[in-house]
PDB file of C-alpha atoms in Angstrom:
ATOM      1  CA  UNK P   1      70.035  76.451  98.849  1.00  0.00           C
ATOM      2  CA  UNK P   2      71.159  79.861  99.981  1.00  0.00           C
ATOM      3  CA  UNK P   3      71.972  80.502 103.583  1.00  0.00           C
ATOM      4  CA  UNK P   4      72.294  83.996 105.038  1.00  0.00           C
ATOM      5  CA  UNK P   5      75.148  84.857 107.450  1.00  0.00           C
ATOM      6  CA  UNK P   6      74.179  86.526 110.590  1.00  0.00           C
ATOM      7  CA  UNK P   7      76.327  89.391 111.815  1.00  0.00           C
ATOM      8  CA  UNK P   8      75.709  90.435 115.328  1.00  0.00           C
ATOM      9  CA  UNK P   9      76.268  93.835 116.586  1.00  0.00           C
ATOM     10  CA  UNK P  10      76.406  94.247 120.335  1.00  0.00           C
ATOM     11  CA  UNK P  11      78.121  96.035 123.067  1.00  0.00           C
ATOM     12  CA  UNK P  12      80.669  93.895 124.823  1.00  0.00           C
ATOM     13  CA  UNK P  13      80.175  94.252 128.642  1.00  0.00           C
ATOM     14  CA  UNK P  14      83.308  92.200 129.188  1.00  0.00           C
ATOM     15  CA  UNK P  15      86.078  90.976 126.829  1.00  0.00           C
ATOM     16  CA  UNK P  16      86.907  87.293 127.177  1.00  0.00           C
ATOM     17  CA  UNK P  17      90.011  85.531 125.966  1.00  0.00           C
ATOM     18  CA  UNK P  18      89.226  82.298 124.055  1.00  0.00           C
ATOM     19  CA  UNK P  19      91.633  79.591 124.691  1.00  0.00           C
ATOM     20  CA  UNK P  20      92.050  75.790 124.330  1.00  0.00           C
ATOM     21  CA  UNK P  21      90.491  73.758 127.032  1.00  0.00           C
ATOM     22  CA  UNK P  22      93.236  72.889 129.459  1.00  0.00           C
ATOM     23  CA  UNK P  23      93.760  71.158 132.871  1.00  0.00           C
ATOM     24  CA  UNK P  24      93.042  74.389 134.805  1.00  0.00           C
ATOM     25  CA  UNK P  25      89.728  74.705 133.061  1.00  0.00           C
ATOM     26  CA  UNK P  26      89.088  71.031 133.630  1.00  0.00           C
ATOM     27  CA  UNK P  27      89.532  71.493 137.328  1.00  0.00           C
ATOM     28  CA  UNK P  28      87.218  74.508 137.340  1.00  0.00           C
ATOM     29  CA  UNK P  29      84.664  72.534 135.341  1.00  0.00           C
ATOM     30  CA  UNK P  30      84.527  69.937 138.178  1.00  0.00           C
ATOM     31  CA  UNK P  31      83.288  72.701 140.535  1.00  0.00           C
ATOM     32  CA  UNK P  32      80.929  74.176 137.938  1.00  0.00           C
ATOM     33  CA  UNK P  33      79.312  70.978 136.970  1.00  0.00           C
ATOM     34  CA  UNK P  34      78.781  69.949 140.555  1.00  0.00           C
ATOM     35  CA  UNK P  35      76.751  73.135 141.286  1.00  0.00           C
ATOM     36  CA  UNK P  36      73.168  71.966 141.313  1.00  0.00           C
ATOM     37  CA  UNK P  37      71.845  74.810 139.264  1.00  0.00           C
ATOM     38  CA  UNK P  38      74.453  74.544 136.491  1.00  0.00           C
ATOM     39  CA  UNK P  39      74.237  70.724 136.553  1.00  0.00           C
ATOM     40  CA  UNK P  40      70.551  70.939 135.971  1.00  0.00           C
ATOM     41  CA  UNK P  41      70.738  73.603 133.349  1.00  0.00           C
ATOM     42  CA  UNK P  42      73.412  71.637 131.302  1.00  0.00           C
ATOM     43  CA  UNK P  43      71.684  68.268 131.923  1.00  0.00           C
ATOM     44  CA  UNK P  44      74.982  66.877 133.182  1.00  0.00           C
ATOM     45  CA  UNK P  45      74.860  63.376 134.484  1.00  0.00           C
ATOM     46  CA  UNK P  46      76.562  62.279 137.687  1.00  0.00           C
ATOM     47  CA  UNK P  47      80.311  61.686 137.227  1.00  0.00           C
ATOM     48  CA  UNK P  48      83.368  61.323 139.351  1.00  0.00           C
ATOM     49  CA  UNK P  49      86.892  62.752 139.066  1.00  0.00           C
ATOM     50  CA  UNK P  50      88.287  59.546 137.617  1.00  0.00           C
ATOM     51  CA  UNK P  51      85.792  59.411 134.817  1.00  0.00           C
ATOM     52  CA  UNK P  52      86.348  63.156 134.178  1.00  0.00           C
ATOM     53  CA  UNK P  53      90.109  62.431 133.933  1.00  0.00           C
ATOM     54  CA  UNK P  54      89.600  59.609 131.447  1.00  0.00           C
ATOM     55  CA  UNK P  55      87.318  61.709 129.284  1.00  0.00           C
ATOM     56  CA  UNK P  56      89.935  64.689 129.379  1.00  0.00           C
ATOM     57  CA  UNK P  57      92.716  62.193 128.311  1.00  0.00           C
ATOM     58  CA  UNK P  58      90.597  60.808 125.493  1.00  0.00           C
ATOM     59  CA  UNK P  59      90.317  64.318 123.957  1.00  0.00           C
ATOM     60  CA  UNK P  60      93.870  63.860 122.611  1.00  0.00           C
ATOM     61  CA  UNK P  61      92.777  61.243 120.114  1.00  0.00           C
ATOM     62  CA  UNK P  62      89.200  62.271 119.251  1.00  0.00           C
ATOM     63  CA  UNK P  63      88.162  64.242 116.389  1.00  0.00           C
ATOM     64  CA  UNK P  64      84.422  64.391 117.198  1.00  0.00           C
ATOM     65  CA  UNK P  65      85.122  67.006 119.815  1.00  0.00           C
ATOM     66  CA  UNK P  66      86.108  70.740 119.619  1.00  0.00           C
ATOM     67  CA  UNK P  67      86.487  72.215 123.033  1.00  0.00           C
ATOM     68  CA  UNK P  68      87.379  75.721 124.149  1.00  0.00           C
ATOM     69  CA  UNK P  69      87.429  77.840 127.241  1.00  0.00           C
ATOM     70  CA  UNK P  70      86.514  81.311 127.990  1.00  0.00           C
ATOM     71  CA  UNK P  71      88.878  83.273 130.228  1.00  0.00           C
ATOM     72  CA  UNK P  72      88.328  86.612 132.024  1.00  0.00           C
ATOM     73  CA  UNK P  73      90.823  88.401 134.102  1.00  0.00           C
ATOM     74  CA  UNK P  74      93.348  85.552 133.982  1.00  0.00           C
ATOM     75  CA  UNK P  75      90.975  82.828 135.178  1.00  0.00           C
ATOM     76  CA  UNK P  76      88.782  80.297 133.282  1.00  0.00           C
ATOM     77  CA  UNK P  77      85.102  81.230 133.382  1.00  0.00           C
ATOM     78  CA  UNK P  78      83.385  79.088 130.797  1.00  0.00           C
ATOM     79  CA  UNK P  79      83.566  76.004 128.522  1.00  0.00           C
ATOM     80  CA  UNK P  80      82.060  75.721 125.072  1.00  0.00           C
ATOM     81  CA  UNK P  81      82.392  73.828 121.827  1.00  0.00           C
ATOM     82  CA  UNK P  82      81.054  71.107 119.611  1.00  0.00           C
ATOM     83  CA  UNK P  83      80.575  67.382 120.173  1.00  0.00           C
ATOM     84  CA  UNK P  84      79.338  64.626 118.005  1.00  0.00           C
ATOM     85  CA  UNK P  85      81.033  66.256 114.991  1.00  0.00           C
ATOM     86  CA  UNK P  86      80.272  64.561 111.813  1.00  0.00           C
ATOM     87  CA  UNK P  87      80.950  65.580 108.144  1.00  0.00           C
ATOM     88  CA  UNK P  88      77.788  67.599 108.188  1.00  0.00           C
ATOM     89  CA  UNK P  89      76.773  68.726 111.589  1.00  0.00           C
ATOM     90  CA  UNK P  90      77.687  68.863 115.321  1.00  0.00           C
ATOM     91  CA  UNK P  91      76.063  69.354 118.647  1.00  0.00           C
ATOM     92  CA  UNK P  92      76.806  72.790 120.229  1.00  0.00           C
ATOM     93  CA  UNK P  93      77.222  73.043 124.054  1.00  0.00           C
ATOM     94  CA  UNK P  94      78.544  75.462 126.498  1.00  0.00           C
ATOM     95  CA  UNK P  95      78.174  77.143 129.820  1.00  0.00           C
ATOM     96  CA  UNK P  96      79.478  79.977 131.813  1.00  0.00           C
ATOM     97  CA  UNK P  97      80.593  78.532 135.130  1.00  0.00           C
ATOM     98  CA  UNK P  98      81.061  81.806 136.972  1.00  0.00           C
ATOM     99  CA  UNK P  99      77.492  82.943 137.546  1.00  0.00           C
ATOM    100  CA  UNK P 100      78.248  86.566 138.235  1.00  0.00           C
ATOM    101  CA  UNK P 101      79.320  86.774 134.542  1.00  0.00           C
ATOM    102  CA  UNK P 102      75.975  85.538 133.159  1.00  0.00           C
ATOM    103  CA  UNK P 103      74.441  88.116 130.878  1.00  0.00           C
ATOM    104  CA  UNK P 104      77.704  89.973 130.300  1.00  0.00           C
ATOM    105  CA  UNK P 105      78.131  89.008 126.591  1.00  0.00           C
ATOM    106  CA  UNK P 106      80.644  86.117 127.193  1.00  0.00           C
ATOM    107  CA  UNK P 107      78.209  83.628 125.685  1.00  0.00           C
ATOM    108  CA  UNK P 108      77.812  85.866 122.520  1.00  0.00           C
ATOM    109  CA  UNK P 109      81.506  85.839 121.971  1.00  0.00           C
ATOM    110  CA  UNK P 110      81.835  82.082 122.515  1.00  0.00           C
ATOM    111  CA  UNK P 111      78.863  81.526 120.097  1.00  0.00           C
ATOM    112  CA  UNK P 112      80.570  83.752 117.349  1.00  0.00           C
ATOM    113  CA  UNK P 113      83.811  81.689 117.798  1.00  0.00           C
ATOM    114  CA  UNK P 114      82.178  78.279 117.618  1.00  0.00           C
ATOM    115  CA  UNK P 115      80.017  79.164 114.596  1.00  0.00           C
ATOM    116  CA  UNK P 116      83.123  80.467 112.821  1.00  0.00           C
ATOM    117  CA  UNK P 117      84.785  77.259 113.656  1.00  0.00           C
ATOM    118  CA  UNK P 118      81.877  75.112 112.276  1.00  0.00           C
ATOM    119  CA  UNK P 119      81.908  77.114 109.106  1.00  0.00           C
ATOM    120  CA  UNK P 120      85.648  76.535 108.763  1.00  0.00           C
ATOM    121  CA  UNK P 121      85.018  72.796 108.868  1.00  0.00           C
ATOM    122  CA  UNK P 122      82.321  73.279 106.166  1.00  0.00           C
ATOM    123  CA  UNK P 123      79.603  71.884 108.464  1.00  0.00           C
ATOM    124  CA  UNK P 124      76.098  72.296 107.070  1.00  0.00           C
ATOM    125  CA  UNK P 125      74.400  72.869 110.458  1.00  0.00           C
ATOM    126  CA  UNK P 126      74.761  72.990 114.186  1.00  0.00           C
ATOM    127  CA  UNK P 127      72.144  71.783 116.710  1.00  0.00           C
ATOM    128  CA  UNK P 128      71.638  72.354 120.361  1.00  0.00           C
ATOM    129  CA  UNK P 129      69.669  70.275 122.791  1.00  0.00           C
ATOM    130  CA  UNK P 130      68.404  72.336 125.692  1.00  0.00           C
ATOM    131  CA  UNK P 131      65.830  72.268 128.511  1.00  0.00           C
ATOM    132  CA  UNK P 132      62.645  74.036 127.582  1.00  0.00           C
ATOM    133  CA  UNK P 133      62.980  75.893 130.846  1.00  0.00           C
ATOM    134  CA  UNK P 134      66.550  77.201 129.983  1.00  0.00           C
ATOM    135  CA  UNK P 135      65.456  80.540 128.693  1.00  0.00           C
ATOM    136  CA  UNK P 136      69.062  82.001 128.432  1.00  0.00           C
ATOM    137  CA  UNK P 137      70.191  79.305 126.084  1.00  0.00           C
ATOM    138  CA  UNK P 138      66.903  79.460 124.094  1.00  0.00           C
ATOM    139  CA  UNK P 139      67.320  83.293 123.661  1.00  0.00           C
ATOM    140  CA  UNK P 140      71.026  82.994 122.731  1.00  0.00           C
ATOM    141  CA  UNK P 141      70.457  80.407 120.186  1.00  0.00           C
ATOM    142  CA  UNK P 142      67.463  82.164 118.681  1.00  0.00           C
ATOM    143  CA  UNK P 143      69.545  85.359 118.467  1.00  0.00           C
ATOM    144  CA  UNK P 144      71.919  83.507 116.222  1.00  0.00           C
ATOM    145  CA  UNK P 145      69.308  82.188 114.052  1.00  0.00           C
ATOM    146  CA  UNK P 146      68.661  78.687 115.564  1.00  0.00           C
ATOM    147  CA  UNK P 147      65.136  77.533 115.051  1.00  0.00           C
ATOM    148  CA  UNK P 148      63.366  74.904 117.128  1.00  0.00           C
ATOM    149  CA  UNK P 149      63.336  71.700 115.101  1.00  0.00           C
ATOM    150  CA  UNK P 150      61.638  69.246 117.429  1.00  0.00           C
ATOM    151  CA  UNK P 151      60.828  68.224 120.920  1.00  0.00           C
ATOM    152  CA  UNK P 152      63.280  65.609 122.112  1.00  0.00           C
ATOM    153  CA  UNK P 153      61.579  64.809 125.420  1.00  0.00           C
ATOM    154  CA  UNK P 154      58.791  66.435 127.485  1.00  0.00           C
ATOM    155  CA  UNK P 155      61.613  68.633 129.056  1.00  0.00           C
ATOM    156  CA  UNK P 156      63.897  69.230 126.084  1.00  0.00           C
ATOM    157  CA  UNK P 157      63.945  70.648 122.477  1.00  0.00           C
ATOM    158  CA  UNK P 158      66.477  70.498 119.681  1.00  0.00           C
ATOM    159  CA  UNK P 159      67.219  73.749 117.834  1.00  0.00           C
ATOM    160  CA  UNK P 160      69.271  73.983 114.616  1.00  0.00           C
ATOM    161  CA  UNK P 161      71.106  76.585 112.729  1.00  0.00           C
ATOM    162  CA  UNK P 162      71.828  75.986 108.946  1.00  0.00           C
ATOM    163  CA  UNK P 163      75.225  77.414 108.166  1.00  0.00           C
TER     164      UNK P 163
END
């Protein structure tokens, strides 16, 4: 099977720095994921700071997660990565916590980085589960070649990119 590589040309509206997910980003993510709009768009279940801390500590020994942070002007603005990594695929996830930076190309830069990482791991595909109403995620994934694979629930779809 032959897969084509997608090369995106775009004008960067902002230049973000891609870093490892750290404690500072963890603390910001607490704020972001407790914002009702972001919590809804990311389908984040209720959680407390103790469970978030346990999850963060578990990352040190897990190989089924690849987690990164986007930084702009010296502060974390976003989280992205892969979860449920297997030998063949992984689930893509991410969000820009600082809403004033939505639509400023940060998501494109993060997507390019995570797809390059997936290819470096020789994964066959990536999938994304998103709300049908989340038009930004749908457009971003489509732009990178993800295709709708199936309806997961009445509210969600799964999109997949073959690498």
